[in-house]
Steps between C-alpha positions, in 0.01 A plus 500: 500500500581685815688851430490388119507881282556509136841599376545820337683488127648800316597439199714731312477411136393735192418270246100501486529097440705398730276706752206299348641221495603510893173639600338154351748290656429593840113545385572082436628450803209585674723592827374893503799673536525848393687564231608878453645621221747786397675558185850645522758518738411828669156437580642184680705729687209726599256206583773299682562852708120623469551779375257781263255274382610194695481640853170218599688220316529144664865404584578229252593182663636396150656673240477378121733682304572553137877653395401662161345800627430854433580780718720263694607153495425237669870477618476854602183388738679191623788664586317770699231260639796320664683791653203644634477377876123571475474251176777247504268246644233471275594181231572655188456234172637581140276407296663602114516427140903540561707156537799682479760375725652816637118624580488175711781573710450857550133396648658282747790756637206741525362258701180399252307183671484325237549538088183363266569548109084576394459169233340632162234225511196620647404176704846484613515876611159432737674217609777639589369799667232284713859312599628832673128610640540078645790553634480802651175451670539144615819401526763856636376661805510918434600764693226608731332829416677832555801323758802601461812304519 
């Protein structure tokens, strides 16, 4: 495929499973993105800005984003992911234990693409993750690289 390049992933999670879990889903889908991974909120920051330890990092072209974490939330990302001029671009998913209503709607006024509760059964959490990799490879067209709007 002609200009085809595999989409970069960070996921921002801290729970070892659901890191796991993720890693085999897109190891099942067999579509080779890469799949980085951070665990709280402020090394999402620093990766998303490459900064310290993140200054050679990939910009993501997709965001996968838990709420319940340390350091900083996953609000607290969203919300500055989307005011950053630099960031606001790149598709940010929830992807959450939480089906709370109210952390629903705050997602969406932060501007959060889209809002996936994580399903506690393990065939249905692959599933549902390979949905987002599917959908985000084959069917939305990203950003190009490092452009500005």
């Amino acid at each position: 495929m002609k200009g085809w390049r595999p989409i970069e992933v960070l996921l921002v999670e801290d729970d070892q499973g659901d890191i796991l879990l993720t890693r085999e889903a897109f190891d099942l889908n067999k579509v080779h993105n890469r799949l980085n991974v951070v665990n709280d909120g402020e090394q999402a920051m620093a990766y998303l800005r490459r900064e310290g330890e993140f200054a050679d990092a990939p910009r993501p072209d997709l965001v996968l984003l838990d709420l319940n974490l340390p350091r900083m939330s996953g609000m607290e990302v969203l919300e500055e992911v989307k005011a950053d001029a630099e960031l606001r671009t790149i598709p940010v998913v929830i992807l959450t234990t939480s089906e709370a209503e109210e952390d629903i709607l705050r997602s969406y006024r932060l501007h959060a693409n889209a809002y996936v509760a994580k399903p506690v059964d393990f065939e249905q959490f692959i599933r549902v993750v390979r949905q987002i990799d599917n959908f985000f490879v084959t069917v939305v067209k990203l950003p190009p690289l490092e452009q500005p709007l």
